[in-house]
mmCIF file of C-alpha atoms in Angstrom:
data_model
loop_
_atom_site.group_PDB
_atom_site.id
_atom_site.type_symbol
_atom_site.label_atom_id
_atom_site.label_comp_id
_atom_site.label_asym_id
_atom_site.label_seq_id
_atom_site.Cartn_x
_atom_site.Cartn_y
_atom_site.Cartn_z
ATOM 1 C CA MET A 716 30.677 -27.709 13.941
ATOM 2 C CA GLN A 717 30.169 -31.256 15.178
ATOM 3 C CA ALA A 718 28.788 -32.458 18.607
ATOM 4 C CA GLY A 719 29.104 -35.590 20.281
ATOM 5 C CA PRO A 720 26.524 -37.828 21.574
ATOM 6 C CA SER A 721 27.223 -37.261 25.157
ATOM 7 C CA GLU A 722 27.181 -33.252 24.574
ATOM 8 C CA HIS A 723 24.353 -30.971 26.061
ATOM 9 C CA PRO A 724 21.217 -30.874 23.793
ATOM 10 C CA ILE A 725 21.523 -27.159 23.216
ATOM 11 C CA THR A 726 25.093 -28.025 21.798
ATOM 12 C CA ARG A 727 23.696 -30.732 19.362
ATOM 13 C CA ALA A 728 20.853 -28.371 18.251
ATOM 14 C CA SER A 729 23.491 -25.865 17.455
ATOM 15 C CA ALA A 730 25.588 -28.165 15.542
ATOM 16 C CA ALA A 731 22.348 -29.444 13.777
ATOM 17 C CA ILE A 732 21.187 -25.947 12.815
ATOM 18 C CA ASP A 733 24.818 -25.079 11.404
ATOM 19 C CA ALA A 734 24.495 -28.623 9.366
ATOM 20 C CA ALA A 735 20.962 -27.397 7.923
ATOM 21 C CA LEU A 736 22.263 -23.977 7.066
ATOM 22 C CA LYS A 737 25.321 -25.300 5.338
ATOM 23 C CA SER A 738 23.105 -27.855 3.222
ATOM 24 C CA VAL A 739 21.547 -24.685 1.624
ATOM 25 C CA THR A 740 24.347 -22.638 1.072
ATOM 26 C CA ASP A 741 24.305 -22.918 -2.844
ATOM 27 C CA ALA A 742 20.824 -23.193 -2.953
ATOM 28 C CA ASN A 743 19.264 -20.286 -5.097
ATOM 29 C CA PRO A 744 15.845 -18.882 -3.863
ATOM 30 C CA VAL A 745 15.075 -17.711 -7.273
ATOM 31 C CA PHE A 746 14.097 -20.997 -8.392
ATOM 32 C CA MET A 747 11.452 -21.210 -5.533
ATOM 33 C CA THR A 748 7.550 -21.015 -6.314
ATOM 34 C CA THR A 749 5.900 -17.685 -4.937
ATOM 35 C CA GLU A 750 4.020 -20.154 -2.172
ATOM 36 C CA ASP A 751 7.455 -21.469 -1.324
ATOM 37 C CA LYS A 752 8.789 -18.031 -0.756
ATOM 38 C CA THR A 753 5.980 -16.841 1.090
ATOM 39 C CA ARG A 754 6.036 -20.005 3.519
ATOM 40 C CA SER A 755 9.914 -19.582 3.924
ATOM 41 C CA LEU A 756 10.028 -16.084 4.927
ATOM 42 C CA HIS A 757 7.310 -16.656 7.410
ATOM 43 C CA GLU A 758 8.926 -19.552 8.858
ATOM 44 C CA LEU A 759 12.574 -18.104 8.781
ATOM 45 C CA ALA A 760 11.309 -15.047 10.791
ATOM 46 C CA ARG A 761 9.894 -17.398 13.216
ATOM 47 C CA LEU A 762 13.154 -19.351 13.439
ATOM 48 C CA GLU A 763 14.961 -16.071 14.045
ATOM 49 C CA SER A 764 12.996 -15.292 17.083
ATOM 50 C CA ARG A 765 13.220 -19.022 18.295
ATOM 51 C CA LEU A 766 17.074 -18.909 17.934
ATOM 52 C CA ALA A 767 17.348 -15.541 19.697
ATOM 53 C CA GLU A 768 15.335 -16.870 22.740
ATOM 54 C CA LEU A 769 17.884 -19.719 22.839
ATOM 55 C CA ARG A 770 20.706 -17.510 22.592
ATOM 56 C CA LEU A 771 19.461 -15.221 25.487
ATOM 57 C CA ARG A 772 18.498 -18.149 27.539
ATOM 58 C CA VAL A 773 22.164 -19.397 27.513
ATOM 59 C CA MET A 774 23.481 -15.757 27.799
ATOM 60 C CA ALA A 775 21.363 -15.412 31.020
ATOM 61 C CA THR A 776 23.388 -18.291 32.644
ATOM 62 C CA SER A 777 26.960 -17.671 31.320
ATOM 63 C CA GLU A 778 28.413 -15.297 33.949
ATOM 64 C CA ASP A 779 30.818 -18.063 34.434
ATOM 65 C CA VAL A 780 31.896 -17.656 30.726
ATOM 66 C CA ALA A 781 32.756 -13.937 31.448
ATOM 67 C CA ASP A 782 34.439 -14.866 34.803
ATOM 68 C CA GLY A 783 36.688 -17.554 32.988
ATOM 69 C CA ALA A 784 37.672 -15.036 30.484
ATOM 70 C CA ALA A 785 38.177 -12.171 33.118
ATOM 71 C CA ALA A 786 35.509 -10.162 31.303
ATOM 72 C CA ARG A 787 33.742 -7.467 33.081
ATOM 73 C CA ASP A 788 30.400 -9.231 32.448
ATOM 74 C CA ILE A 789 28.736 -11.410 29.928
ATOM 75 C CA GLY A 790 27.888 -8.492 27.703
ATOM 76 C CA ALA A 791 31.354 -7.291 27.406
ATOM 77 C CA TRP A 792 32.477 -10.986 26.635
ATOM 78 C CA PHE A 793 29.857 -11.507 24.074
ATOM 79 C CA ALA A 794 30.828 -7.817 22.350
ATOM 80 C CA PHE A 795 34.385 -8.812 22.204
ATOM 81 C CA GLN A 796 33.784 -12.375 21.116
ATOM 82 C CA THR A 797 31.360 -11.576 18.217
ATOM 83 C CA ARG A 798 32.576 -7.920 17.334
ATOM 84 C CA THR A 799 29.345 -6.546 18.684
ATOM 85 C CA ASP A 800 28.932 -3.111 19.915
ATOM 86 C CA LEU A 801 29.353 -3.060 23.722
ATOM 87 C CA THR A 802 26.216 -1.208 24.487
ATOM 88 C CA THR A 803 24.332 -3.428 22.265
ATOM 89 C CA ALA A 804 25.656 -6.447 23.866
ATOM 90 C CA ARG A 805 25.099 -5.346 27.415
ATOM 91 C CA ALA A 806 21.527 -4.312 26.685
ATOM 92 C CA GLU A 807 21.076 -7.891 25.146
ATOM 93 C CA ALA A 808 22.561 -9.331 28.421
ATOM 94 C CA ARG A 809 19.990 -7.172 30.477
ATOM 95 C CA LEU A 810 17.170 -8.474 28.217
ATOM 96 C CA ALA A 811 18.552 -12.074 28.938
ATOM 97 C CA TYR A 812 18.424 -11.576 32.696
ATOM 98 C CA ALA A 813 14.934 -10.240 32.437
ATOM 99 C CA LEU A 814 13.435 -12.858 30.480
ATOM 100 C CA ASP A 815 14.940 -15.432 32.715
ATOM 101 C CA ARG A 816 14.106 -14.056 35.901
ATOM 102 C CA HIS A 817 10.976 -11.772 35.388
ATOM 103 C CA HIS A 818 9.031 -12.348 32.228
ATOM 104 C CA PRO A 819 8.408 -15.921 31.331
ATOM 105 C CA TYR A 820 5.458 -15.268 28.942
ATOM 106 C CA VAL A 821 7.546 -12.943 26.930
ATOM 107 C CA ALA A 822 10.215 -15.614 26.755
ATOM 108 C CA ARG A 823 7.757 -18.220 25.693
ATOM 109 C CA GLY A 824 6.320 -15.807 23.170
ATOM 110 C CA LEU A 825 10.059 -15.734 21.661
ATOM 111 C CA ARG A 826 10.589 -19.524 21.835
ATOM 112 C CA GLU A 827 7.442 -19.956 20.122
ATOM 113 C CA GLY A 828 8.202 -17.715 17.328
ATOM 114 C CA GLU A 829 5.012 -15.636 18.180
ATOM 115 C CA VAL A 830 7.043 -12.462 19.554
ATOM 116 C CA THR A 831 10.002 -10.873 17.767
ATOM 117 C CA LEU A 832 13.141 -9.787 19.473
ATOM 118 C CA PRO A 833 12.244 -6.005 18.892
ATOM 119 C CA GLN A 834 8.881 -6.632 20.119
ATOM 120 C CA ALA A 835 10.356 -8.427 23.287
ATOM 121 C CA ARG A 836 12.447 -5.415 23.947
ATOM 122 C CA VAL A 837 9.656 -2.943 23.929
ATOM 123 C CA ILE A 838 7.341 -5.189 26.061
ATOM 124 C CA VAL A 839 10.021 -5.708 28.810
ATOM 125 C CA ARG A 840 10.717 -1.923 28.670
ATOM 126 C CA ALA A 841 7.103 -1.079 29.265
ATOM 127 C CA LEU A 842 7.059 -3.811 32.114
ATOM 128 C CA GLU A 843 9.833 -2.357 33.844
ATOM 129 C CA ALA A 844 8.566 1.079 33.619
ATOM 130 C CA LEU A 845 5.323 0.163 35.690
ATOM 131 C CA PRO A 846 5.408 1.813 39.088
ATOM 132 C CA ASP A 847 6.989 -0.539 41.724
ATOM 133 C CA ASP A 848 4.057 -1.045 43.814
ATOM 134 C CA VAL A 849 1.670 -2.507 40.951
ATOM 135 C CA PRO A 850 0.773 -6.043 42.034
ATOM 136 C CA ALA A 851 2.754 -8.887 40.609
ATOM 137 C CA GLU A 852 -0.441 -10.464 39.308
ATOM 138 C CA THR A 853 -1.260 -7.280 37.378
ATOM 139 C CA VAL A 854 2.151 -7.145 35.954
ATOM 140 C CA ALA A 855 1.654 -10.717 34.833
ATOM 141 C CA GLU A 856 -1.558 -9.648 33.215
ATOM 142 C CA ALA A 857 -0.181 -6.899 31.280
ATOM 143 C CA GLU A 858 2.751 -9.183 29.981
ATOM 144 C CA VAL A 859 0.196 -11.713 28.781
ATOM 145 C CA PHE A 860 -1.958 -8.605 27.312
ATOM 146 C CA LEU A 861 0.983 -7.118 25.410
ATOM 147 C CA CYS A 862 2.535 -10.635 24.260
ATOM 148 C CA THR A 863 -1.063 -11.245 22.798
ATOM 149 C CA LYS A 864 -1.133 -7.853 21.062
ATOM 150 C CA ALA A 865 2.459 -8.678 19.446
ATOM 151 C CA THR A 866 0.567 -11.033 16.990
ATOM 152 C CA GLU A 867 -1.340 -7.808 15.591
ATOM 153 C CA PHE A 868 1.084 -4.976 16.226
ATOM 154 C CA GLY A 869 4.726 -4.132 15.521
ATOM 155 C CA PRO A 870 7.401 -2.501 18.033
ATOM 156 C CA ARG A 871 6.089 1.140 17.571
ATOM 157 C CA GLU A 872 2.496 0.274 18.185
ATOM 158 C CA LEU A 873 3.304 -1.940 20.988
ATOM 159 C CA ALA A 874 5.176 0.758 22.546
ATOM 160 C CA ARG A 875 2.020 2.664 22.596
ATOM 161 C CA LEU A 876 0.184 0.236 24.076
ATOM 162 C CA GLY A 877 2.722 -0.243 26.500
ATOM 163 C CA ASN A 878 2.990 3.340 27.684
ATOM 164 C CA ARG A 879 -0.827 2.893 28.888
ATOM 165 C CA VAL A 880 -1.085 -0.994 29.641
ATOM 166 C CA LEU A 881 -2.274 -0.309 33.054
ATOM 167 C CA ASP A 882 -5.089 1.777 31.556
ATOM 168 C CA LEU A 883 -6.071 -1.188 29.632
ATOM 169 C CA VAL A 884 -5.641 -4.048 32.287
ATOM 170 C CA ALA A 885 -6.318 -2.644 35.434
ATOM 171 C CA PRO A 886 -7.843 1.116 35.120
ATOM 172 C CA GLU A 887 -8.311 1.353 38.827
ATOM 173 C CA ILE A 888 -4.757 0.683 39.541
ATOM 174 C CA ALA A 889 -3.813 3.185 36.828
ATOM 175 C CA GLU A 890 -6.101 5.912 38.408
ATOM 176 C CA ALA A 891 -4.546 5.465 41.787
ATOM 177 C CA ALA A 892 -1.149 5.352 40.328
ATOM 178 C CA GLU A 893 -1.675 8.523 38.580
ATOM 179 C CA ALA A 894 -3.138 10.307 41.570
ATOM 180 C CA ARG A 895 0.131 9.197 43.574
ATOM 181 C CA ARG A 896 2.287 10.642 40.724
ATOM 182 C CA LEU A 897 0.504 13.998 40.739
ATOM 183 C CA ALA A 898 0.672 14.218 44.419
ATOM 184 C CA ASP A 899 4.387 13.423 44.308
ATOM 185 C CA LEU A 900 4.945 16.030 41.563
ATOM 186 C CA GLU A 901 3.048 18.632 43.767
ATOM 187 C CA ARG A 902 4.973 17.775 46.629
ATOM 188 C CA HIS A 903 8.220 18.027 44.887
ATOM 189 C CA ALA A 904 7.202 21.380 43.333
ATOM 190 C CA SER A 905 6.351 22.753 46.812
ATOM 191 C CA GLU A 906 9.837 21.788 48.257
ATOM 192 C CA ARG A 907 11.464 23.537 45.565
ATOM 193 C CA THR A 908 9.334 26.642 45.586
ATOM 194 C CA ARG A 909 11.081 30.020 46.087
ATOM 195 C CA LEU A 910 10.531 33.542 45.048
ATOM 196 C CA THR A 911 12.925 36.600 45.845
ATOM 197 C CA MET A 912 12.702 40.169 45.142
ATOM 198 C CA ARG A 913 15.790 42.732 45.145
ATOM 199 C CA ARG A 914 15.411 46.462 44.755
ATOM 200 C CA LEU A 915 18.337 47.491 42.571
ATOM 201 C CA GLY A 916 18.128 51.047 43.684
ATOM 202 C CA ASP A 917 17.009 52.701 40.384
ATOM 203 C CA GLY A 918 13.357 52.268 40.771
ATOM 204 C CA THR A 919 13.148 48.781 39.764
ATOM 205 C CA THR A 920 13.082 45.381 41.487
ATOM 206 C CA ARG A 921 14.507 42.273 40.251
ATOM 207 C CA ILE A 922 12.328 39.398 40.850
ATOM 208 C CA SER A 923 13.449 35.671 40.647
ATOM 209 C CA GLY A 924 12.197 32.279 41.651
ATOM 210 C CA ARG A 925 11.018 28.814 41.022
ATOM 211 C CA LEU A 926 7.353 27.949 41.026
ATOM 212 C CA SER A 927 5.164 24.947 40.363
ATOM 213 C CA ASP A 928 3.646 24.806 36.964
ATOM 214 C CA ALA A 929 0.227 25.613 38.179
ATOM 215 C CA THR A 930 1.447 28.505 40.398
ATOM 216 C CA ALA A 931 3.182 29.755 37.370
ATOM 217 C CA SER A 932 0.173 29.494 35.212
ATOM 218 C CA ARG A 933 -1.932 31.510 37.739
ATOM 219 C CA LEU A 934 0.784 34.097 38.201
ATOM 220 C CA ALA A 935 0.924 34.531 34.510
ATOM 221 C CA THR A 936 -2.831 35.013 34.247
ATOM 222 C CA TYR A 937 -2.639 37.694 36.989
ATOM 223 C CA LEU A 938 0.320 39.628 35.291
ATOM 224 C CA GLU A 939 -1.304 39.407 32.080
ATOM 225 C CA ALA A 940 -4.602 40.935 33.400
ATOM 226 C CA PHE A 941 -2.475 43.454 35.514
ATOM 227 C CA ALA A 942 -0.133 44.660 32.624
ATOM 228 C CA ASN A 943 -3.185 44.448 29.989
ATOM 229 C CA PRO A 944 -6.367 46.117 31.671
ATOM 230 C CA ARG A 945 -9.497 45.791 29.840
ATOM 231 C CA ILE A 946 -10.232 49.072 28.193
ATOM 232 C CA ALA A 947 -13.443 50.457 29.430
ATOM 233 C CA THR A 948 -16.055 51.087 26.904
ATOM 234 C CA ARG A 949 -16.812 54.606 26.044
ATOM 235 C CA GLN A 950 -19.850 56.149 26.837
#
């Protein structure tokens, strides 16, 4: 792969990376010192993140490529061209758009090799799960917080932090959001609550219904007390 002098810098960078990798095709790492192996493993991991960010950056602007090939979208085109699973490729395309349009700090972390691709997926998922009415500045604060923690924790731990990131960066907003969520649940339960009783003609009545969790818990308590009365202490 060779790039001409008039080509785009990204094309020239791709050619340079390809040439650099070809230059070590026959290099055997068994002869590296322990220190060199350690340094190389760290640096290669960082380079993987930086290369992934570059690929996603290009993908985010490549709908014209899909259009030119009559593909449904860039994810479908990429899956076919690289023999990648379609679901995975489309998830990568969604991540590319999210980084390009909404999460520049995550993109920068990838670009600098401070955030890995699996970590970026987790962070973006957590940010997109925040309530729609969370202020943009709070979302940005949460993004910076999670990217900072990416230097300490792996994807699983980051996912846990992401689930409660509002509690950590804006507890007052988290409390208000939880109150709204509970109110919505209560309203939803109230709208769907019903209880019917039908006599079967044999001395029994069939009861069916749908209750809120809180009401069902109270009803279960009442029925248990009714069905299992406390035995009076004998005199």
